[in-house]
Short mmCIF file of N, CA and C in Angstrom, two decimals:
data_model
loop_
_atom_site.label_atom_id
_atom_site.label_comp_id
_atom_site.label_asym_id
_atom_site.label_seq_id
_atom_site.Cartn_x
_atom_site.Cartn_y
_atom_site.Cartn_z
N LEU A 136 -84.76 -49.89 -25.67
CA LEU A 136 -85.21 -49.22 -26.88
C LEU A 136 -84.31 -49.61 -28.05
N ARG A 137 -83.03 -49.59 -27.78
CA ARG A 137 -82.09 -49.89 -28.87
C ARG A 137 -82.28 -51.32 -29.35
N ARG A 138 -82.38 -52.27 -28.43
CA ARG A 138 -82.48 -53.68 -28.81
C ARG A 138 -83.86 -54.04 -29.37
N THR A 139 -84.93 -53.42 -28.83
CA THR A 139 -86.27 -53.83 -29.28
C THR A 139 -86.73 -53.10 -30.53
N THR A 140 -86.44 -51.83 -30.65
CA THR A 140 -86.95 -51.04 -31.76
C THR A 140 -86.00 -51.05 -32.96
N PHE A 141 -84.72 -51.16 -32.68
CA PHE A 141 -83.74 -51.09 -33.79
C PHE A 141 -82.80 -52.30 -33.73
N PRO A 142 -83.34 -53.52 -33.70
CA PRO A 142 -82.48 -54.70 -33.51
C PRO A 142 -81.51 -54.98 -34.65
N SER A 143 -81.86 -54.65 -35.86
CA SER A 143 -81.01 -55.01 -36.98
C SER A 143 -80.52 -53.81 -37.80
N GLN A 144 -80.60 -52.63 -37.21
CA GLN A 144 -80.12 -51.45 -37.91
C GLN A 144 -79.37 -50.51 -36.95
N ARG A 145 -78.71 -49.55 -37.52
CA ARG A 145 -77.99 -48.58 -36.69
C ARG A 145 -78.94 -47.83 -35.78
N PHE A 146 -78.53 -47.67 -34.56
CA PHE A 146 -79.33 -46.95 -33.59
C PHE A 146 -79.18 -45.44 -33.88
N PRO A 147 -80.29 -44.74 -34.14
CA PRO A 147 -80.19 -43.33 -34.55
C PRO A 147 -79.89 -42.34 -33.40
N PHE A 148 -79.84 -42.83 -32.19
CA PHE A 148 -79.69 -41.93 -31.07
C PHE A 148 -78.40 -42.22 -30.31
N LEU A 149 -77.34 -42.60 -31.02
CA LEU A 149 -76.08 -42.95 -30.39
C LEU A 149 -75.48 -41.76 -29.63
N GLU A 150 -75.57 -40.59 -30.18
CA GLU A 150 -75.03 -39.42 -29.51
C GLU A 150 -75.73 -39.20 -28.17
N ASP A 151 -77.03 -39.27 -28.21
CA ASP A 151 -77.81 -39.11 -26.97
C ASP A 151 -77.48 -40.19 -25.97
N LEU A 152 -77.29 -41.44 -26.46
CA LEU A 152 -76.93 -42.53 -25.60
C LEU A 152 -75.56 -42.29 -24.96
N GLY A 153 -74.64 -41.80 -25.75
CA GLY A 153 -73.31 -41.47 -25.21
C GLY A 153 -73.38 -40.43 -24.10
N TYR A 154 -74.18 -39.40 -24.35
CA TYR A 154 -74.33 -38.37 -23.31
C TYR A 154 -75.05 -38.90 -22.07
N ALA A 155 -76.03 -39.78 -22.25
CA ALA A 155 -76.71 -40.40 -21.11
C ALA A 155 -75.74 -41.22 -20.27
N HIS A 156 -74.90 -42.01 -20.96
CA HIS A 156 -73.89 -42.79 -20.22
C HIS A 156 -72.91 -41.87 -19.51
N SER A 157 -72.57 -40.77 -20.16
CA SER A 157 -71.64 -39.79 -19.53
C SER A 157 -72.27 -39.20 -18.25
N GLU A 158 -73.53 -38.85 -18.34
CA GLU A 158 -74.24 -38.30 -17.17
C GLU A 158 -74.20 -39.25 -16.01
N ARG A 159 -74.23 -40.55 -16.31
CA ARG A 159 -74.23 -41.60 -15.27
C ARG A 159 -72.82 -42.06 -14.90
N GLN A 160 -71.85 -41.38 -15.50
CA GLN A 160 -70.43 -41.70 -15.30
C GLN A 160 -70.11 -43.13 -15.70
N GLN A 161 -70.77 -43.60 -16.73
CA GLN A 161 -70.51 -44.92 -17.31
C GLN A 161 -69.60 -44.68 -18.51
N TRP A 162 -68.32 -44.44 -18.20
CA TRP A 162 -67.38 -43.97 -19.20
C TRP A 162 -67.12 -44.96 -20.33
N ASP A 163 -67.01 -46.24 -20.02
CA ASP A 163 -66.75 -47.22 -21.07
C ASP A 163 -67.93 -47.31 -22.05
N GLU A 164 -69.12 -47.28 -21.50
CA GLU A 164 -70.32 -47.34 -22.36
C GLU A 164 -70.46 -46.07 -23.20
N ALA A 165 -70.11 -44.91 -22.59
CA ALA A 165 -70.17 -43.65 -23.34
C ALA A 165 -69.15 -43.68 -24.48
N ALA A 166 -67.95 -44.15 -24.17
CA ALA A 166 -66.91 -44.21 -25.20
C ALA A 166 -67.35 -45.13 -26.33
N ALA A 167 -67.95 -46.26 -26.00
CA ALA A 167 -68.41 -47.20 -27.03
C ALA A 167 -69.50 -46.55 -27.90
N ALA A 168 -70.43 -45.85 -27.32
CA ALA A 168 -71.51 -45.20 -28.11
C ALA A 168 -70.90 -44.13 -29.02
N PHE A 169 -70.01 -43.31 -28.49
CA PHE A 169 -69.42 -42.25 -29.29
C PHE A 169 -68.53 -42.84 -30.40
N ALA A 170 -67.77 -43.89 -30.06
CA ALA A 170 -66.92 -44.53 -31.07
C ALA A 170 -67.75 -45.13 -32.18
N ASP A 171 -68.85 -45.75 -31.81
CA ASP A 171 -69.75 -46.35 -32.81
C ASP A 171 -70.30 -45.25 -33.72
N LEU A 172 -70.69 -44.14 -33.13
CA LEU A 172 -71.23 -43.02 -33.93
C LEU A 172 -70.18 -42.49 -34.88
N LEU A 173 -68.92 -42.40 -34.44
CA LEU A 173 -67.86 -41.85 -35.28
C LEU A 173 -67.54 -42.76 -36.47
N THR A 174 -67.97 -44.02 -36.44
CA THR A 174 -67.74 -44.93 -37.57
C THR A 174 -68.79 -44.79 -38.67
N GLN A 175 -69.84 -44.06 -38.39
CA GLN A 175 -70.93 -43.93 -39.36
C GLN A 175 -70.52 -43.10 -40.57
N GLU A 176 -70.94 -43.55 -41.73
CA GLU A 176 -70.66 -42.80 -42.96
C GLU A 176 -71.58 -41.59 -43.02
N ASN A 177 -71.13 -40.57 -43.69
CA ASN A 177 -71.91 -39.36 -43.93
C ASN A 177 -72.30 -38.63 -42.64
N LEU A 178 -71.47 -38.76 -41.64
CA LEU A 178 -71.69 -38.03 -40.38
C LEU A 178 -71.39 -36.57 -40.64
N PRO A 179 -72.33 -35.67 -40.35
CA PRO A 179 -72.08 -34.24 -40.61
C PRO A 179 -70.81 -33.77 -39.87
N PRO A 180 -70.03 -32.89 -40.47
CA PRO A 180 -68.78 -32.45 -39.86
C PRO A 180 -68.96 -31.84 -38.46
N GLU A 181 -70.04 -31.10 -38.26
CA GLU A 181 -70.23 -30.49 -36.93
C GLU A 181 -70.54 -31.55 -35.87
N THR A 182 -71.25 -32.61 -36.28
CA THR A 182 -71.52 -33.71 -35.35
C THR A 182 -70.23 -34.47 -35.06
N GLN A 183 -69.43 -34.69 -36.10
CA GLN A 183 -68.18 -35.39 -35.94
C GLN A 183 -67.25 -34.60 -34.99
N GLN A 184 -67.22 -33.29 -35.17
CA GLN A 184 -66.37 -32.48 -34.29
C GLN A 184 -66.88 -32.50 -32.84
N ARG A 185 -68.15 -32.35 -32.66
CA ARG A 185 -68.76 -32.34 -31.32
C ARG A 185 -68.54 -33.69 -30.62
N VAL A 186 -68.74 -34.76 -31.33
CA VAL A 186 -68.61 -36.11 -30.75
C VAL A 186 -67.13 -36.38 -30.47
N SER A 187 -66.23 -35.96 -31.35
CA SER A 187 -64.79 -36.14 -31.10
C SER A 187 -64.34 -35.40 -29.85
N GLN A 188 -64.85 -34.20 -29.64
CA GLN A 188 -64.55 -33.46 -28.45
C GLN A 188 -65.06 -34.17 -27.21
N GLN A 189 -66.29 -34.68 -27.30
CA GLN A 189 -66.87 -35.40 -26.18
C GLN A 189 -66.09 -36.67 -25.90
N MET A 190 -65.64 -37.32 -26.96
CA MET A 190 -64.83 -38.53 -26.81
C MET A 190 -63.55 -38.25 -26.04
N ASP A 191 -62.93 -37.09 -26.34
CA ASP A 191 -61.71 -36.70 -25.61
C ASP A 191 -61.99 -36.52 -24.13
N LEU A 192 -63.13 -35.92 -23.81
CA LEU A 192 -63.51 -35.74 -22.41
C LEU A 192 -63.76 -37.09 -21.75
N VAL A 193 -64.41 -37.98 -22.43
CA VAL A 193 -64.70 -39.30 -21.88
C VAL A 193 -63.40 -40.06 -21.64
N ARG A 194 -62.44 -39.94 -22.53
CA ARG A 194 -61.16 -40.64 -22.35
C ARG A 194 -60.46 -40.17 -21.08
N VAL A 195 -60.51 -38.87 -20.81
CA VAL A 195 -59.90 -38.37 -19.58
C VAL A 195 -60.62 -38.94 -18.37
N GLU A 196 -61.96 -38.94 -18.44
CA GLU A 196 -62.74 -39.52 -17.32
C GLU A 196 -62.43 -41.00 -17.12
N GLN A 197 -62.25 -41.73 -18.24
CA GLN A 197 -61.88 -43.14 -18.12
C GLN A 197 -60.52 -43.27 -17.44
N ARG A 198 -59.57 -42.42 -17.77
CA ARG A 198 -58.27 -42.47 -17.13
C ARG A 198 -58.36 -42.20 -15.65
N ILE A 199 -59.17 -41.21 -15.29
CA ILE A 199 -59.34 -40.86 -13.86
C ILE A 199 -60.00 -42.01 -13.14
N ALA A 200 -61.00 -42.60 -13.72
CA ALA A 200 -61.68 -43.75 -13.10
C ALA A 200 -60.68 -44.92 -12.89
N SER A 201 -59.84 -45.13 -13.88
CA SER A 201 -58.84 -46.19 -13.78
C SER A 201 -57.84 -45.90 -12.68
N ILE A 202 -57.41 -44.65 -12.58
CA ILE A 202 -56.47 -44.26 -11.51
C ILE A 202 -57.12 -44.44 -10.16
N ARG A 203 -58.38 -44.03 -10.04
CA ARG A 203 -59.08 -44.17 -8.76
C ARG A 203 -59.12 -45.64 -8.34
N LYS A 204 -59.41 -46.49 -9.31
CA LYS A 204 -59.49 -47.94 -9.01
C LYS A 204 -58.13 -48.47 -8.55
N ARG A 205 -57.08 -48.11 -9.27
CA ARG A 205 -55.75 -48.58 -8.93
C ARG A 205 -55.20 -48.03 -7.61
N THR A 206 -55.57 -46.81 -7.28
CA THR A 206 -54.99 -46.14 -6.10
C THR A 206 -55.96 -46.03 -4.95
N TYR A 207 -57.02 -46.80 -4.97
CA TYR A 207 -58.11 -46.71 -4.01
C TYR A 207 -57.61 -46.66 -2.56
N ALA A 208 -56.67 -47.50 -2.21
CA ALA A 208 -56.19 -47.58 -0.83
C ALA A 208 -54.78 -47.00 -0.67
N ASP A 209 -54.33 -46.23 -1.62
CA ASP A 209 -52.96 -45.73 -1.57
C ASP A 209 -52.93 -44.23 -1.91
N PRO A 210 -53.10 -43.37 -0.89
CA PRO A 210 -53.11 -41.93 -1.15
C PRO A 210 -51.82 -41.42 -1.78
N THR A 211 -50.68 -42.02 -1.48
CA THR A 211 -49.43 -41.57 -2.07
C THR A 211 -49.39 -41.86 -3.57
N ALA A 212 -49.88 -43.03 -3.97
CA ALA A 212 -49.95 -43.34 -5.39
C ALA A 212 -50.96 -42.43 -6.08
N ALA A 213 -52.06 -42.16 -5.40
CA ALA A 213 -53.07 -41.24 -6.00
C ALA A 213 -52.49 -39.87 -6.23
N LEU A 214 -51.69 -39.41 -5.29
CA LEU A 214 -51.00 -38.13 -5.46
C LEU A 214 -50.08 -38.12 -6.65
N ARG A 215 -49.27 -39.16 -6.77
CA ARG A 215 -48.34 -39.27 -7.90
C ARG A 215 -49.06 -39.27 -9.23
N GLU A 216 -50.11 -40.08 -9.29
CA GLU A 216 -50.88 -40.21 -10.55
C GLU A 216 -51.57 -38.89 -10.89
N SER A 217 -52.16 -38.22 -9.87
CA SER A 217 -52.84 -36.96 -10.15
C SER A 217 -51.87 -35.87 -10.54
N GLU A 218 -50.66 -35.92 -9.96
CA GLU A 218 -49.64 -34.95 -10.34
C GLU A 218 -49.24 -35.13 -11.80
N SER A 219 -49.10 -36.35 -12.21
CA SER A 219 -48.75 -36.66 -13.58
C SER A 219 -49.87 -36.20 -14.54
N LEU A 220 -51.11 -36.50 -14.15
CA LEU A 220 -52.23 -36.12 -14.99
C LEU A 220 -52.35 -34.58 -15.11
N ILE A 221 -52.20 -33.86 -14.01
CA ILE A 221 -52.33 -32.39 -14.04
C ILE A 221 -51.15 -31.79 -14.82
N ALA A 222 -50.00 -32.42 -14.79
CA ALA A 222 -48.86 -31.94 -15.60
C ALA A 222 -49.15 -32.08 -17.07
N GLU A 223 -49.84 -33.15 -17.41
CA GLU A 223 -50.19 -33.39 -18.83
C GLU A 223 -51.37 -32.54 -19.25
N LEU A 224 -52.35 -32.35 -18.37
CA LEU A 224 -53.59 -31.62 -18.70
C LEU A 224 -53.84 -30.50 -17.68
N PRO A 225 -52.99 -29.50 -17.66
CA PRO A 225 -53.07 -28.49 -16.56
C PRO A 225 -54.35 -27.66 -16.52
N ASN A 226 -55.06 -27.58 -17.64
CA ASN A 226 -56.27 -26.75 -17.66
C ASN A 226 -57.53 -27.58 -17.79
N HIS A 227 -57.42 -28.88 -17.69
CA HIS A 227 -58.60 -29.72 -17.85
C HIS A 227 -59.38 -29.75 -16.54
N PRO A 228 -60.65 -29.37 -16.56
CA PRO A 228 -61.45 -29.30 -15.33
C PRO A 228 -61.45 -30.58 -14.53
N SER A 229 -61.62 -31.70 -15.20
CA SER A 229 -61.68 -33.00 -14.46
C SER A 229 -60.33 -33.33 -13.83
N ALA A 230 -59.24 -33.00 -14.52
CA ALA A 230 -57.91 -33.23 -13.97
C ALA A 230 -57.69 -32.36 -12.76
N ILE A 231 -58.12 -31.14 -12.83
CA ILE A 231 -57.97 -30.20 -11.70
C ILE A 231 -58.77 -30.69 -10.49
N ILE A 232 -60.00 -31.07 -10.71
CA ILE A 232 -60.85 -31.55 -9.60
C ILE A 232 -60.25 -32.83 -9.01
N PHE A 233 -59.77 -33.70 -9.87
CA PHE A 233 -59.14 -34.94 -9.42
C PHE A 233 -57.91 -34.62 -8.57
N ARG A 234 -57.12 -33.70 -9.00
CA ARG A 234 -55.91 -33.29 -8.22
C ARG A 234 -56.32 -32.77 -6.85
N VAL A 235 -57.33 -31.92 -6.81
CA VAL A 235 -57.80 -31.38 -5.52
C VAL A 235 -58.27 -32.52 -4.62
N GLU A 236 -59.05 -33.45 -5.19
CA GLU A 236 -59.55 -34.58 -4.39
C GLU A 236 -58.43 -35.46 -3.88
N CYS A 237 -57.40 -35.68 -4.72
CA CYS A 237 -56.27 -36.51 -4.28
C CYS A 237 -55.46 -35.84 -3.19
N LEU A 238 -55.29 -34.52 -3.32
CA LEU A 238 -54.59 -33.79 -2.26
C LEU A 238 -55.36 -33.92 -0.94
N GLN A 239 -56.68 -33.79 -1.01
CA GLN A 239 -57.49 -33.91 0.19
C GLN A 239 -57.43 -35.34 0.74
N TYR A 240 -57.50 -36.31 -0.13
CA TYR A 240 -57.46 -37.72 0.28
C TYR A 240 -56.15 -38.03 0.98
N ALA A 241 -55.07 -37.42 0.54
CA ALA A 241 -53.75 -37.65 1.12
C ALA A 241 -53.51 -36.78 2.36
N GLY A 242 -54.52 -36.07 2.77
CA GLY A 242 -54.39 -35.19 3.97
C GLY A 242 -53.67 -33.89 3.71
N LYS A 243 -53.59 -33.50 2.45
CA LYS A 243 -52.93 -32.27 2.07
C LYS A 243 -53.97 -31.20 1.68
N THR A 244 -54.92 -31.01 2.55
CA THR A 244 -56.02 -30.09 2.28
C THR A 244 -55.55 -28.68 2.11
N ALA A 245 -54.54 -28.28 2.86
CA ALA A 245 -54.00 -26.91 2.74
C ALA A 245 -53.42 -26.71 1.31
N GLU A 246 -52.79 -27.74 0.76
CA GLU A 246 -52.28 -27.64 -0.63
C GLU A 246 -53.43 -27.56 -1.61
N ALA A 247 -54.49 -28.32 -1.35
CA ALA A 247 -55.66 -28.27 -2.22
C ALA A 247 -56.25 -26.85 -2.20
N LEU A 248 -56.30 -26.26 -1.02
CA LEU A 248 -56.82 -24.89 -0.88
C LEU A 248 -55.93 -23.91 -1.64
N ALA A 249 -54.61 -24.07 -1.52
CA ALA A 249 -53.69 -23.18 -2.24
C ALA A 249 -53.88 -23.27 -3.75
N LEU A 250 -54.06 -24.48 -4.25
CA LEU A 250 -54.29 -24.68 -5.69
C LEU A 250 -55.58 -23.99 -6.11
N LEU A 251 -56.65 -24.21 -5.35
CA LEU A 251 -57.95 -23.60 -5.71
C LEU A 251 -57.87 -22.08 -5.65
N LYS A 252 -57.21 -21.55 -4.64
CA LYS A 252 -57.09 -20.08 -4.51
C LYS A 252 -56.26 -19.52 -5.67
N GLN A 253 -55.21 -20.24 -6.06
CA GLN A 253 -54.39 -19.82 -7.18
C GLN A 253 -55.24 -19.78 -8.48
N LEU A 254 -56.03 -20.81 -8.66
CA LEU A 254 -56.89 -20.85 -9.83
C LEU A 254 -57.93 -19.72 -9.81
N LYS A 255 -58.48 -19.49 -8.65
CA LYS A 255 -59.48 -18.40 -8.55
C LYS A 255 -58.85 -17.05 -8.83
N ASP A 256 -57.68 -16.83 -8.26
CA ASP A 256 -56.97 -15.55 -8.47
C ASP A 256 -56.57 -15.36 -9.92
N SER A 257 -56.27 -16.44 -10.62
CA SER A 257 -55.84 -16.33 -12.03
C SER A 257 -57.02 -16.07 -12.96
N GLY A 258 -58.21 -16.24 -12.46
CA GLY A 258 -59.41 -16.03 -13.30
C GLY A 258 -60.05 -14.67 -13.07
N VAL A 259 -59.28 -13.66 -12.74
CA VAL A 259 -59.79 -12.34 -12.49
C VAL A 259 -60.60 -11.86 -13.69
N GLY A 260 -61.77 -11.35 -13.42
CA GLY A 260 -62.62 -10.82 -14.49
C GLY A 260 -63.62 -11.83 -15.02
N THR A 261 -63.54 -13.08 -14.61
CA THR A 261 -64.51 -14.05 -15.07
C THR A 261 -65.76 -13.93 -14.21
N LEU A 262 -66.89 -14.30 -14.78
CA LEU A 262 -68.16 -14.20 -14.08
C LEU A 262 -68.30 -15.19 -12.94
N ALA A 263 -67.73 -16.37 -13.14
CA ALA A 263 -67.90 -17.42 -12.13
C ALA A 263 -66.61 -18.23 -12.05
N PHE A 264 -66.28 -18.64 -10.85
CA PHE A 264 -65.14 -19.50 -10.62
C PHE A 264 -65.66 -20.93 -10.67
N ALA A 265 -65.21 -21.71 -11.66
CA ALA A 265 -65.74 -23.03 -11.91
C ALA A 265 -65.61 -24.01 -10.73
N TYR A 266 -64.68 -23.73 -9.85
CA TYR A 266 -64.41 -24.65 -8.74
C TYR A 266 -64.88 -24.07 -7.41
N GLN A 267 -65.85 -23.20 -7.48
CA GLN A 267 -66.34 -22.50 -6.29
C GLN A 267 -66.80 -23.47 -5.18
N ARG A 268 -67.58 -24.47 -5.54
CA ARG A 268 -68.02 -25.43 -4.53
C ARG A 268 -66.86 -26.17 -3.90
N HIS A 269 -65.90 -26.56 -4.71
CA HIS A 269 -64.73 -27.27 -4.20
C HIS A 269 -63.95 -26.37 -3.23
N LEU A 270 -63.86 -25.11 -3.55
CA LEU A 270 -63.19 -24.16 -2.67
C LEU A 270 -63.92 -24.08 -1.34
N GLY A 271 -65.24 -23.97 -1.37
CA GLY A 271 -66.03 -23.89 -0.15
C GLY A 271 -65.85 -25.17 0.71
N TYR A 272 -65.92 -26.32 0.08
CA TYR A 272 -65.77 -27.56 0.80
C TYR A 272 -64.38 -27.72 1.39
N THR A 273 -63.38 -27.20 0.66
CA THR A 273 -62.01 -27.29 1.16
C THR A 273 -61.88 -26.43 2.42
N TYR A 274 -62.44 -25.25 2.38
CA TYR A 274 -62.45 -24.41 3.60
C TYR A 274 -63.15 -25.14 4.76
N GLN A 275 -64.24 -25.81 4.46
CA GLN A 275 -64.93 -26.57 5.50
C GLN A 275 -64.02 -27.64 6.06
N GLN A 276 -63.33 -28.36 5.22
CA GLN A 276 -62.42 -29.42 5.72
C GLN A 276 -61.38 -28.86 6.63
N LEU A 277 -60.95 -27.64 6.36
CA LEU A 277 -59.94 -27.00 7.19
C LEU A 277 -60.57 -26.28 8.38
N LYS A 278 -61.88 -26.42 8.51
CA LYS A 278 -62.64 -25.80 9.61
C LYS A 278 -62.50 -24.28 9.61
N GLN A 279 -62.37 -23.72 8.41
CA GLN A 279 -62.35 -22.26 8.22
C GLN A 279 -63.77 -21.85 7.83
N TRP A 280 -64.62 -21.85 8.82
CA TRP A 280 -66.07 -21.74 8.62
C TRP A 280 -66.47 -20.38 8.01
N ASP A 281 -65.85 -19.30 8.43
CA ASP A 281 -66.25 -18.00 7.87
C ASP A 281 -65.91 -17.90 6.40
N GLU A 282 -64.74 -18.41 6.02
CA GLU A 282 -64.33 -18.39 4.61
C GLU A 282 -65.26 -19.30 3.78
N ALA A 283 -65.57 -20.47 4.33
CA ALA A 283 -66.46 -21.40 3.62
C ALA A 283 -67.83 -20.77 3.41
N ARG A 284 -68.34 -20.15 4.47
CA ARG A 284 -69.67 -19.53 4.38
C ARG A 284 -69.66 -18.41 3.35
N ALA A 285 -68.61 -17.61 3.32
CA ALA A 285 -68.51 -16.50 2.33
C ALA A 285 -68.49 -17.06 0.90
N ILE A 286 -67.75 -18.14 0.70
CA ILE A 286 -67.69 -18.72 -0.64
C ILE A 286 -69.08 -19.25 -1.06
N PHE A 287 -69.75 -19.94 -0.14
CA PHE A 287 -71.06 -20.48 -0.47
C PHE A 287 -72.11 -19.38 -0.63
N GLU A 288 -72.01 -18.32 0.16
CA GLU A 288 -72.93 -17.18 -0.02
C GLU A 288 -72.75 -16.54 -1.38
N GLU A 289 -71.49 -16.39 -1.78
CA GLU A 289 -71.21 -15.82 -3.11
C GLU A 289 -71.79 -16.69 -4.21
N LEU A 290 -71.61 -18.00 -4.08
CA LEU A 290 -72.13 -18.93 -5.06
C LEU A 290 -73.66 -18.87 -5.08
N HIS A 291 -74.25 -18.92 -3.91
CA HIS A 291 -75.71 -18.90 -3.79
C HIS A 291 -76.33 -17.66 -4.41
N ALA A 292 -75.67 -16.54 -4.26
CA ALA A 292 -76.23 -15.27 -4.72
C ALA A 292 -76.06 -15.02 -6.22
N SER A 293 -75.18 -15.79 -6.86
CA SER A 293 -74.86 -15.51 -8.26
C SER A 293 -75.74 -16.31 -9.20
N PRO A 294 -76.45 -15.64 -10.11
CA PRO A 294 -77.30 -16.36 -11.08
C PRO A 294 -76.44 -17.03 -12.17
N VAL A 295 -75.16 -16.81 -12.20
CA VAL A 295 -74.26 -17.43 -13.16
C VAL A 295 -74.19 -18.95 -12.92
N PHE A 296 -74.30 -19.34 -11.63
CA PHE A 296 -74.22 -20.75 -11.31
C PHE A 296 -75.56 -21.43 -11.50
N SER A 297 -75.53 -22.71 -11.72
CA SER A 297 -76.74 -23.49 -11.94
C SER A 297 -77.64 -23.48 -10.70
N ARG A 298 -78.90 -23.77 -10.91
CA ARG A 298 -79.82 -23.88 -9.78
C ARG A 298 -79.35 -24.93 -8.80
N GLU A 299 -78.90 -26.05 -9.32
CA GLU A 299 -78.41 -27.15 -8.48
C GLU A 299 -77.23 -26.67 -7.63
N ALA A 300 -76.29 -25.95 -8.24
CA ALA A 300 -75.13 -25.44 -7.49
C ALA A 300 -75.53 -24.47 -6.40
N ARG A 301 -76.52 -23.60 -6.73
CA ARG A 301 -76.97 -22.62 -5.74
C ARG A 301 -77.70 -23.32 -4.59
N GLU A 302 -78.48 -24.35 -4.90
CA GLU A 302 -79.16 -25.08 -3.82
C GLU A 302 -78.17 -25.83 -2.94
N ASP A 303 -77.16 -26.42 -3.58
CA ASP A 303 -76.10 -27.09 -2.85
C ASP A 303 -75.39 -26.11 -1.92
N ALA A 304 -75.12 -24.91 -2.44
CA ALA A 304 -74.46 -23.88 -1.64
C ALA A 304 -75.33 -23.49 -0.44
N SER A 305 -76.63 -23.41 -0.66
CA SER A 305 -77.51 -23.06 0.43
C SER A 305 -77.45 -24.09 1.57
N LYS A 306 -77.42 -25.35 1.21
CA LYS A 306 -77.28 -26.42 2.21
C LYS A 306 -75.92 -26.34 2.90
N ALA A 307 -74.90 -26.08 2.13
CA ALA A 307 -73.55 -26.02 2.69
C ALA A 307 -73.38 -24.85 3.62
N MET A 308 -74.10 -23.75 3.37
CA MET A 308 -74.01 -22.58 4.26
C MET A 308 -74.48 -22.92 5.66
N THR A 309 -75.50 -23.74 5.75
CA THR A 309 -76.00 -24.10 7.08
C THR A 309 -75.01 -25.01 7.82
N SER A 310 -74.26 -25.82 7.09
CA SER A 310 -73.26 -26.67 7.74
C SER A 310 -71.98 -25.90 8.04
N SER A 311 -71.87 -24.68 7.56
CA SER A 311 -70.68 -23.86 7.84
C SER A 311 -70.92 -22.89 8.98
N SER A 312 -72.01 -23.08 9.66
CA SER A 312 -72.34 -22.13 10.75
C SER A 312 -71.71 -22.55 12.03
#
């Protein structure tokens, strides 16, 4: 569409293109689309702010993808890198998930569970725990089936979570039996 319909002019759907690349985890392409959009003159301030925030998220995802590539066969290096990233971005959802995954990859699933439980306990009063699925899967890895099932049942029953998350939880409940 971009090449055929808008070959010699600015593509008017750069923001949408950036989000589409993000959905597909094509971080370099997403960054390029957002960066291109940010160079446009007369960009409304709210669009500039929204795209800048998205660009920050994409940069973190690019860093994580780069770390994954570099540490693919080295769980110890992955642990070091994820520890550094979580120290720098302690509340960033992608950094947290990456840390949990690296702990699991390095065989430190109990530490991953402790981190997730700590995060869940610190969010008292919130409607939903953002890492609920990760918590359930971590319990499964530790073969703590009753705890995993309880986590997935809680997720499945809560309308706060997306339909996709609730369906995923339903499937996971059957594997926790």
